[in-house]
CSV table of C-alpha atoms and ligand atoms in Angstrom, one decimal:
chain,number,residue,atom,x,y,z
A,532,MET,CA,-9.1,23.5,10.8
A,533,THR,CA,-6.7,21.1,12.6
A,534,ILE,CA,-7.6,17.5,11.8
A,535,LEU,CA,-6.4,14.5,13.7
A,536,VAL,CA,-5.7,11.6,11.3
A,537,THR,CA,-5.2,8.3,13.1
A,538,GLY,CA,-3.3,5.8,11.0
A,539,GLY,CA,-2.1,8.9,8.9
A,540,ALA,CA,1.2,7.2,8.1
A,541,GLY,CA,-0.5,4.3,6.4
A,542,TYR,CA,-1.5,3.8,2.8
A,543,ILE,CA,-4.8,5.6,2.6
A,544,GLY,CA,-4.1,7.9,5.6
A,545,SER,CA,-1.0,9.4,3.9
A,546,HIS,CA,-3.0,10.3,0.8
A,547,ILE,CA,-5.7,11.9,3.0
A,548,CYS,CA,-3.0,14.0,4.8
A,549,VAL,CA,-1.8,15.3,1.5
A,550,SER,CA,-5.3,16.3,0.4
A,551,LEU,CA,-6.0,18.0,3.7
A,552,LEU,CA,-2.7,19.9,3.7
A,553,LEU,CA,-3.3,21.0,0.1
A,554,GLN,CA,-6.8,22.2,1.1
A,555,GLY,CA,-5.2,24.4,3.8
A,556,HIS,CA,-5.9,22.3,6.9
A,557,SER,CA,-3.4,21.6,9.6
A,558,VAL,CA,-2.8,17.9,10.2
A,559,VAL,CA,-1.8,15.9,13.3
A,560,ILE,CA,-1.0,12.2,12.7
A,561,ILE,CA,-1.3,9.5,15.3
A,562,ASP,CA,0.4,6.3,14.3
A,563,ASN,CA,2.2,3.5,16.0
A,564,PHE,CA,4.0,2.4,12.7
A,565,SER,CA,2.9,-1.2,13.1
A,566,ASN,CA,2.2,-1.2,9.4
A,567,SER,CA,4.0,1.9,8.1
A,568,TYR,CA,7.2,3.8,8.2
A,569,ALA,CA,8.2,7.2,9.6
A,570,GLU,CA,9.7,8.1,6.2
A,571,VAL,CA,6.1,8.7,5.0
A,572,ILE,CA,5.9,11.9,7.1
A,573,GLU,CA,8.9,13.3,5.1
A,574,ARG,CA,7.3,12.3,1.8
A,575,ILE,CA,4.0,14.0,2.7
A,576,ALA,CA,6.0,17.2,3.5
A,577,ALA,CA,7.9,16.9,0.2
A,578,ILE,CA,4.6,16.7,-1.8
A,579,THR,CA,2.8,19.5,0.1
A,580,GLY,CA,5.5,21.8,1.4
A,581,LYS,CA,3.9,21.4,4.8
A,582,LYS,CA,4.9,19.0,7.5
A,583,PRO,CA,2.2,17.3,9.5
A,584,VAL,CA,2.7,17.0,13.3
A,585,LEU,CA,3.5,13.4,14.3
A,586,ALA,CA,2.3,12.1,17.6
A,587,LYS,CA,3.7,8.6,17.7
A,588,GLY,CA,1.5,6.4,19.8
A,589,ASP,CA,-1.4,3.9,20.1
A,590,ILE,CA,-5.1,4.6,19.7
A,591,ARG,CA,-5.7,2.3,22.8
A,592,ASP,CA,-4.1,4.9,25.0
A,593,ARG,CA,-6.9,7.3,26.1
A,594,THR,CA,-4.7,9.6,28.1
A,595,PHE,CA,-2.4,10.1,25.2
A,596,LEU,CA,-5.3,10.6,22.8
A,597,LYS,CA,-7.0,13.3,25.0
A,598,SER,CA,-3.7,15.1,25.4
A,599,VAL,CA,-3.1,15.2,21.6
A,600,LEU,CA,-6.6,16.4,20.9
A,601,GLU,CA,-6.3,19.2,23.5
A,602,THR,CA,-2.6,20.2,22.8
A,603,TYR,CA,-3.2,20.7,19.1
A,604,LYS,CA,-6.8,21.9,19.5
A,605,CYS,CA,-8.1,19.4,16.9
A,606,SER,CA,-11.6,20.2,15.5
A,607,ALA,CA,-12.3,16.8,13.9
A,608,VAL,CA,-10.9,13.3,13.7
A,609,ILE,CA,-10.5,11.0,10.6
A,610,HIS,CA,-10.0,7.5,12.0
A,611,LEU,CA,-8.0,5.0,9.9
A,612,ALA,CA,-5.8,3.3,12.4
A,613,GLY,CA,-6.5,-0.4,12.6
A,614,LEU,CA,-5.8,-3.9,11.3
A,615,LYS,CA,-7.1,-4.7,7.9
A,616,ALA,CA,-6.2,-8.2,6.6
A,617,VAL,CA,-9.4,-10.3,6.2
A,618,GLY,CA,-7.6,-13.7,6.2
A,619,GLU,CA,-5.4,-12.8,9.2
A,620,SER,CA,-8.5,-11.6,11.2
A,621,ALA,CA,-9.8,-15.2,11.3
A,622,HIS,CA,-6.6,-16.4,13.1
A,623,ARG,CA,-6.2,-13.3,15.4
A,624,PRO,CA,-9.8,-12.3,16.3
A,625,LEU,CA,-8.8,-10.9,19.7
A,626,ASP,CA,-6.1,-8.7,18.1
A,627,TYR,CA,-8.6,-7.4,15.6
A,628,TYR,CA,-11.3,-6.7,18.1
A,629,ASP,CA,-8.8,-5.1,20.4
A,630,CYS,CA,-7.3,-2.8,17.9
A,631,ASN,CA,-10.3,-2.0,15.7
A,632,VAL,CA,-13.2,-2.0,18.3
A,633,TYR,CA,-11.5,-1.3,21.6
A,634,GLY,CA,-9.2,1.2,19.9
A,635,SER,CA,-12.1,3.1,18.3
A,636,LEU,CA,-13.9,3.1,21.6
A,637,CYS,CA,-10.9,4.6,23.3
A,638,LEU,CA,-10.8,7.3,20.6
A,639,LEU,CA,-14.5,8.1,20.9
A,640,GLN,CA,-14.1,8.3,24.7
A,641,ALA,CA,-11.1,10.6,24.4
A,642,MET,CA,-13.0,12.8,21.9
A,643,GLN,CA,-15.9,13.0,24.3
A,644,ALA,CA,-13.6,14.0,27.1
A,645,ALA,CA,-11.9,16.7,25.0
A,646,ASN,CA,-15.3,17.8,23.6
A,647,VAL,CA,-14.4,17.1,19.9
A,648,LYS,CA,-17.4,15.7,18.2
A,649,LYS,CA,-16.7,15.5,14.5
A,650,PHE,CA,-15.6,12.1,13.4
A,651,ILE,CA,-15.1,10.3,10.1
A,652,PHE,CA,-14.7,6.6,10.2
A,653,SER,CA,-13.0,4.2,7.7
A,654,SER,CA,-15.4,1.4,7.1
A,655,THR,CA,-15.5,-1.1,4.3
A,656,ALA,CA,-17.8,-2.7,1.7
A,657,THR,CA,-17.0,-5.9,3.6
A,658,VAL,CA,-19.8,-5.0,6.1
A,659,TYR,CA,-22.4,-5.9,3.4
A,660,GLY,CA,-21.4,-9.6,3.1
A,661,VAL,CA,-22.9,-11.8,0.4
A,662,PRO,CA,-24.7,-9.5,-2.1
A,663,GLN,CA,-28.5,-9.7,-1.9
A,664,TYR,CA,-28.4,-7.4,-5.0
A,665,LEU,CA,-25.8,-5.3,-6.8
A,666,PRO,CA,-24.6,-2.7,-6.8
A,667,TYR,CA,-24.6,-2.5,-3.0
A,668,ASP,CA,-26.3,0.7,-1.8
A,669,GLU,CA,-26.0,1.9,1.8
A,670,LYS,CA,-29.3,0.3,2.7
A,671,HIS,CA,-28.1,-3.2,1.6
A,672,PRO,CA,-28.4,-5.6,4.6
A,673,LEU,CA,-25.3,-5.8,6.7
A,674,ALA,CA,-23.9,-9.3,7.3
A,675,PRO,CA,-20.1,-9.4,7.2
A,676,GLU,CA,-18.6,-12.8,6.6
A,677,ASN,CA,-15.4,-12.3,8.5
A,678,VAL,CA,-13.9,-11.0,11.8
A,679,TYR,CA,-12.4,-7.9,10.1
A,680,GLY,CA,-15.8,-6.9,8.6
A,681,ARG,CA,-17.6,-7.6,11.9
A,682,SER,CA,-15.1,-5.4,13.8
A,683,LYS,CA,-15.9,-2.5,11.4
A,684,LEU,CA,-19.7,-3.1,11.8
A,685,MET,CA,-19.3,-3.1,15.6
A,686,VAL,CA,-17.8,0.4,15.4
A,687,GLU,CA,-20.6,1.6,13.1
A,688,THR,CA,-23.1,0.3,15.7
A,689,ILE,CA,-21.3,2.1,18.5
A,690,MET,CA,-21.4,5.3,16.5
A,691,ALA,CA,-25.1,4.9,15.9
A,692,ASP,CA,-25.8,4.3,19.6
A,693,LEU,CA,-23.7,7.3,20.6
A,694,TYR,CA,-25.5,9.5,18.1
A,695,ALA,CA,-28.8,8.3,19.5
A,696,ALA,CA,-27.7,9.3,23.0
A,697,ASP,CA,-26.1,12.6,22.0
A,698,PRO,CA,-27.2,14.1,18.7
A,699,GLY,CA,-24.5,16.8,19.1
A,700,TRP,CA,-22.1,14.4,17.3
A,701,SER,CA,-21.4,14.7,13.6
A,702,PHE,CA,-20.5,11.4,12.1
A,703,SER,CA,-19.6,10.2,8.7
A,704,ILE,CA,-19.1,6.5,8.0
A,705,LEU,CA,-17.3,5.9,4.7
A,706,ARG,CA,-17.5,2.4,3.3
A,707,TYR,CA,-14.5,2.0,1.0
A,708,PHE,CA,-14.5,-0.4,-2.0
A,709,ASN,CA,-11.0,-1.5,-3.3
A,710,PRO,CA,-8.5,1.3,-2.9
A,711,VAL,CA,-5.5,1.1,-5.3
A,712,GLY,CA,-3.0,3.3,-7.0
A,713,ALA,CA,-0.6,5.9,-5.5
A,714,HIS,CA,0.1,9.6,-5.4
A,715,GLU,CA,1.0,10.8,-8.9
A,716,SER,CA,4.4,12.0,-7.7
A,717,GLY,CA,5.4,8.4,-6.8
A,718,LEU,CA,6.5,9.6,-3.4
A,719,ILE,CA,3.8,7.8,-1.4
A,720,GLY,CA,1.9,4.6,-2.1
A,721,GLU,CA,1.1,1.2,-0.7
A,722,ASP,CA,4.0,-0.6,1.1
A,723,PRO,CA,2.6,-2.8,3.9
A,724,ARG,CA,5.0,-4.5,6.2
A,725,GLY,CA,5.3,-8.2,5.4
A,726,HIS,CA,3.5,-10.0,2.5
A,727,PRO,CA,0.7,-7.9,0.8
A,728,ASN,CA,-2.6,-9.7,0.6
A,729,ASN,CA,-4.4,-7.5,-1.9
A,730,LEU,CA,-4.3,-8.0,-5.6
A,731,MET,CA,-2.8,-4.7,-6.9
A,732,PRO,CA,0.3,-4.4,-4.7
A,733,ILE,CA,1.1,-8.0,-5.5
A,734,ILE,CA,0.8,-7.4,-9.2
A,735,ALA,CA,3.0,-4.3,-8.9
A,736,GLN,CA,5.7,-6.3,-7.0
A,737,VAL,CA,5.6,-9.0,-9.6
A,738,ALA,CA,6.0,-6.5,-12.5
A,739,GLY,CA,8.9,-4.9,-10.6
A,740,GLY,CA,10.7,-8.2,-9.9
A,741,ARG,CA,10.3,-8.0,-6.1
A,742,ARG,CA,7.9,-11.0,-6.2
A,743,GLU,CA,8.1,-14.0,-8.5
A,744,LYS,CA,4.4,-14.6,-9.4
A,745,LEU,CA,0.8,-13.9,-8.6
A,746,THR,CA,-1.6,-16.7,-7.7
A,747,ILE,CA,-5.1,-16.0,-9.0
A,748,TRP,CA,-7.5,-17.3,-6.4
A,749,GLY,CA,-10.0,-19.1,-8.6
A,750,ASN,CA,-10.9,-18.8,-12.3
A,751,ASP,CA,-14.3,-20.7,-12.0
A,752,TYR,CA,-16.5,-17.9,-10.7
A,753,PRO,CA,-19.7,-17.1,-12.6
A,754,THR,CA,-18.1,-14.0,-14.2
A,755,ALA,CA,-17.2,-13.4,-17.8
A,756,ASP,CA,-13.6,-14.6,-17.5
A,757,GLY,CA,-14.1,-16.7,-14.3
A,758,THR,CA,-12.1,-14.4,-12.0
A,759,GLY,CA,-13.4,-12.3,-9.2
A,760,ARG,CA,-14.6,-8.7,-10.0
A,761,ARG,CA,-14.1,-5.7,-7.7
A,762,ASP,CA,-14.8,-2.0,-7.7
A,763,TYR,CA,-11.2,-0.6,-7.7
A,764,ILE,CA,-11.0,3.1,-6.6
A,765,HIS,CA,-7.9,5.3,-7.0
A,766,VAL,CA,-6.6,6.2,-3.5
A,767,ALA,CA,-6.4,9.9,-4.5
A,768,ASP,CA,-10.1,9.9,-5.3
A,769,LEU,CA,-10.7,8.2,-2.0
A,770,ALA,CA,-8.7,10.9,-0.2
A,771,GLU,CA,-10.7,13.6,-1.9
A,772,GLY,CA,-13.9,11.8,-0.7
A,773,HIS,CA,-12.7,12.4,2.9
A,774,VAL,CA,-12.2,16.1,2.2
A,775,ALA,CA,-15.7,16.3,0.9
A,776,ALA,CA,-17.1,14.4,3.9
A,777,LEU,CA,-15.2,16.7,6.2
A,778,ALA,CA,-16.8,19.8,4.6
A,779,HIS,CA,-20.2,18.2,5.4
A,780,LEU,CA,-19.4,17.5,9.0
A,781,GLU,CA,-20.3,21.1,9.9
A,782,LYS,CA,-23.8,19.9,10.4
A,783,ALA,CA,-24.6,17.4,13.1
A,784,GLY,CA,-25.8,14.0,11.9
A,785,LEU,CA,-24.9,10.5,11.1
A,786,ASN,CA,-24.3,9.8,7.4
A,787,ILE,CA,-23.1,6.7,5.6
A,788,TYR,CA,-21.5,6.8,2.1
A,789,ASN,CA,-20.2,4.2,-0.2
A,790,LEU,CA,-16.9,5.4,-1.8
A,791,GLY,CA,-16.3,3.4,-5.0
A,792,CYS,CA,-16.4,4.0,-8.8
A,793,GLY,CA,-19.5,1.9,-9.4
A,794,ARG,CA,-18.0,-0.5,-12.0
A,795,PRO,CA,-16.3,-3.8,-11.4
A,796,TYR,CA,-13.1,-5.1,-13.1
A,797,SER,CA,-11.9,-8.8,-13.1
A,798,VAL,CA,-8.5,-10.0,-12.0
A,799,PHE,CA,-7.6,-10.4,-15.7
A,800,ASP,CA,-8.7,-6.9,-16.5
A,801,VAL,CA,-6.3,-5.6,-13.9
A,802,ILE,CA,-3.5,-7.9,-15.0
A,803,HIS,CA,-3.9,-6.9,-18.7
A,804,THR,CA,-4.1,-3.2,-17.9
A,805,PHE,CA,-1.0,-3.4,-15.7
A,806,GLU,CA,0.9,-5.3,-18.4
A,807,HIS,CA,0.0,-2.7,-20.9
A,808,ILE,CA,1.0,0.2,-18.6
A,809,SER,CA,4.3,-1.3,-17.3
A,810,ASN,CA,5.3,-3.1,-20.5
A,811,ARG,CA,6.2,-6.1,-18.3
A,812,PRO,CA,4.6,-9.6,-18.3
A,813,ILE,CA,2.8,-10.5,-15.0
A,814,ASN,CA,3.7,-14.1,-14.2
A,815,TYR,CA,0.7,-15.9,-12.6
A,816,ASP,CA,-0.7,-19.3,-11.9
A,817,ILE,CA,-4.2,-20.4,-11.0
A,818,GLY,CA,-4.9,-21.5,-7.4
A,819,PRO,CA,-8.1,-22.5,-5.6
A,820,ARG,CA,-10.7,-20.0,-4.6
A,821,ARG,CA,-9.7,-18.0,-1.5
A,822,ALA,CA,-11.9,-18.9,1.6
A,823,GLY,CA,-14.7,-16.3,2.0
A,824,ASP,CA,-14.1,-14.6,-1.3
A,825,ILE,CA,-17.2,-13.3,-3.2
A,826,ALA,CA,-17.5,-13.5,-7.0
A,827,GLU,CA,-18.3,-9.9,-7.5
A,828,PHE,CA,-19.3,-6.7,-5.8
A,829,TYR,CA,-19.4,-3.0,-6.6
A,830,ALA,CA,-20.8,0.2,-5.3
A,831,ASN,CA,-23.8,2.4,-5.9
A,832,ALA,CA,-22.0,5.6,-5.0
A,833,ALA,CA,-25.0,7.9,-5.8
A,834,ALA,CA,-25.4,9.1,-2.2
A,835,ALA,CA,-21.8,10.5,-2.1
A,836,LYS,CA,-22.4,12.2,-5.4
A,837,ASP,CA,-25.8,13.7,-4.4
A,838,LYS,CA,-24.9,14.8,-0.9
A,839,LEU,CA,-21.2,15.3,-0.9
A,840,GLY,CA,-20.8,16.4,-4.5
A,841,TRP,CA,-18.0,13.8,-4.8
A,842,GLU,CA,-17.4,11.1,-7.4
A,843,ALA,CA,-14.4,9.1,-8.4
A,844,LYS,CA,-12.6,10.6,-11.5
A,845,ARG,CA,-9.6,8.4,-12.1
A,846,ASP,CA,-9.9,5.2,-14.3
A,847,LEU,CA,-8.2,1.8,-14.1
A,848,ARG,CA,-5.3,2.9,-16.4
A,849,SER,CA,-4.6,5.8,-14.0
A,850,MET,CA,-4.7,3.5,-11.0
A,851,CYS,CA,-2.2,1.1,-12.6
A,852,ALA,CA,0.0,3.8,-14.0
A,853,ASP,CA,0.4,5.5,-10.5
A,854,MET,CA,0.9,2.1,-8.8
A,855,TRP,CA,3.6,1.3,-11.3
A,856,ASN,CA,5.2,4.7,-10.9
A,857,PHE,CA,5.4,4.2,-7.2
A,858,GLN,CA,6.9,0.7,-7.7
A,859,VAL,CA,9.5,1.9,-10.1
A,860,LYS,CA,10.6,4.8,-7.9
A,861,ASN,CA,10.5,2.7,-4.7
A,862,PRO,CA,11.5,-0.9,-5.8
A,863,GLN,CA,12.0,-2.1,-2.2
A,864,GLY,CA,9.3,0.2,-0.8
A,865,TYR,CA,10.0,3.0,1.7
A,866,GLN,CA,13.0,1.2,3.2
A,867,GLY,CA,14.8,0.9,-0.1
B,2279,NAD,P1,-2.6,0.7,6.6
B,2279,NAD,O1,-2.2,-0.5,7.4
B,2279,NAD,O2,-1.7,1.1,5.5
B,2279,NAD,O3,-2.8,1.9,7.6
B,2279,NAD,C1,-3.2,1.8,8.9
B,2279,NAD,C2,-2.3,2.6,9.8
B,2279,NAD,O4,-2.7,2.5,11.1
B,2279,NAD,C3,-0.8,2.1,9.7
B,2279,NAD,O5,0.0,3.2,9.5
B,2279,NAD,C4,-0.6,1.5,11.1
B,2279,NAD,O6,0.7,1.6,11.5
B,2279,NAD,C5,-1.6,2.3,12.0
B,2279,NAD,N1,-2.1,1.6,13.2
B,2279,NAD,C6,-2.5,0.3,13.2
B,2279,NAD,N2,-2.9,0.0,14.5
B,2279,NAD,C7,-2.7,1.1,15.2
B,2279,NAD,C8,-2.9,1.5,16.6
B,2279,NAD,N3,-3.4,0.6,17.5
B,2279,NAD,N4,-2.5,2.7,17.0
B,2279,NAD,C9,-2.0,3.6,16.1
B,2279,NAD,N5,-1.8,3.3,14.8
B,2279,NAD,C10,-2.1,2.1,14.4
B,2279,NAD,O7,-4.1,0.5,6.0
B,2279,NAD,P2,-4.9,1.3,4.9
B,2279,NAD,O8,-5.0,0.4,3.7
B,2279,NAD,O9,-4.3,2.7,4.8
B,2279,NAD,O10,-6.3,1.3,5.7
B,2279,NAD,C11,-6.7,2.4,6.5
B,2279,NAD,C12,-8.1,2.1,7.0
B,2279,NAD,O11,-9.0,1.9,6.0
B,2279,NAD,C13,-8.1,0.9,7.9
B,2279,NAD,O12,-9.0,1.1,9.0
B,2279,NAD,C14,-8.8,-0.2,7.0
B,2279,NAD,O13,-9.5,-1.1,7.7
B,2279,NAD,C15,-9.7,0.7,6.2
B,2279,NAD,N6,-10.0,0.1,4.8
B,2279,NAD,C16,-8.9,-0.3,4.0
B,2279,NAD,C17,-9.2,-0.9,2.8
B,2279,NAD,C18,-8.0,-1.3,1.9
B,2279,NAD,O14,-8.3,-2.1,1.0
B,2279,NAD,N7,-6.8,-0.8,2.0
B,2279,NAD,C19,-10.5,-1.1,2.4
B,2279,NAD,C20,-11.5,-0.7,3.3
B,2279,NAD,C21,-11.2,-0.1,4.5
B,2280,UDP,N1,-6.8,-12.0,-5.8
B,2280,UDP,C1,-6.1,-12.9,-6.4
B,2280,UDP,N2,-4.8,-13.2,-5.9
B,2280,UDP,C2,-4.2,-12.5,-4.9
B,2280,UDP,C3,-5.0,-11.5,-4.3
B,2280,UDP,C4,-6.3,-11.3,-4.7
B,2280,UDP,O1,-6.6,-13.6,-7.3
B,2280,UDP,O2,-3.1,-12.8,-4.5
B,2280,UDP,C5,-8.2,-11.7,-6.2
B,2280,UDP,C6,-9.3,-11.9,-5.2
B,2280,UDP,O3,-9.7,-13.3,-5.2
B,2280,UDP,C7,-10.4,-10.9,-5.6
B,2280,UDP,C8,-9.6,-9.8,-6.2
B,2280,UDP,O4,-8.3,-10.3,-6.5
B,2280,UDP,O5,-11.2,-11.5,-6.6
B,2280,UDP,C9,-9.4,-8.6,-5.2
B,2280,UDP,O6,-8.8,-9.1,-4.0
B,2280,UDP,P1,-8.3,-8.2,-2.8
B,2280,UDP,O7,-7.8,-9.1,-1.8
B,2280,UDP,O8,-7.4,-7.1,-3.4
B,2280,UDP,O9,-9.6,-7.4,-2.4
B,2280,UDP,P2,-10.9,-8.0,-1.6
B,2280,UDP,O10,-11.1,-9.4,-2.1
B,2280,UDP,O11,-10.7,-7.9,-0.2
B,2280,UDP,O12,-12.1,-7.2,-2.1
């Protein structure tokens, strides 16, 4: 099949493209490179021996989208393009709703016009909000606490309404927990433009000397060591989850799956594992709690296991080792 991957040059998208190409699919990437680099396309080709087609452009351009879908006869779309920084979303709500909600709407409209009705959507555990119980399962109430999470939930709602109107669609909503790590080759990994916001890329940059220190946002949470606990998932496992979801798109329907490991680690767990793997000290200080942060959350990923036959296989050591390998091989990221 030919799969259109929006945001395919980004962190998660590039790993999905590798998995798809290795499974024998053809891949077309749409990306505007607002948070990625064209070099990624060469790296994907170096890993897989196959070069994805690149259609440089923006998901808010319906005419462009329809033309790409028709020109390359795409059978399904995996939609990752979007803005993803929780903190930034509070200051730039219009940009987030424009890119994440309007962009997704344009994509669904272009797909309808091109009669392509298989769609996998990158959602997030952020849609659940403050835990009513843990682990979160897919039936947990949805009450995102920030603009980013609300923009994702709006797209989920649009998909549900579209499916109710036309059950010919085949939809998979994948709610990711905390993706980390890199491809085992060290050729692709996480290299956002500007300052990273997430824990693991900051730790990798501190270990590599690209950044001076990590600030731990709060050590007074009601957890064993006082720091926040998250369900980290290796990006290669996450990518394989998309391949599994794609195989199940053959049947029409709307399905929602948590993609996580199902066990949480604290900030100190990650720091200590990274120090052990890299043999470098991680310089840190303790700051105040970050606004909107939750003490702890993790996934019940039983639905993905039961229905998709998928479960995460790689452990925290493997996540840190692959993250460190990417940092060592690309000390200044893709531009170095
Ligand atoms: P990323 O920023 O590395 O990738 C997104 C890609 O989309 C980038 O290459 C960017 O250039 C592109 N893009 C952005 N806006 C675009 C537009 N209007 N038109 C075309 N291309 C555009 O982010 P990522 O970490 O790979 O995340 C991918 C998806 O997964 C996002 O939708 C994100 O919200 C979701 N997600 C990410 C995480 C995470 O922690 N990384 C967690 C849950 C969900
Ligand atoms: N964190 C931290 N310092 C940082 C970035 C993150 O202490 O510079 C903590 C954060 O408070 C949370 C965990 O690391 O407990 C994971 O944060 P991240 O932003 O990676 O994921 P999210 O909070 O969005 O799940």
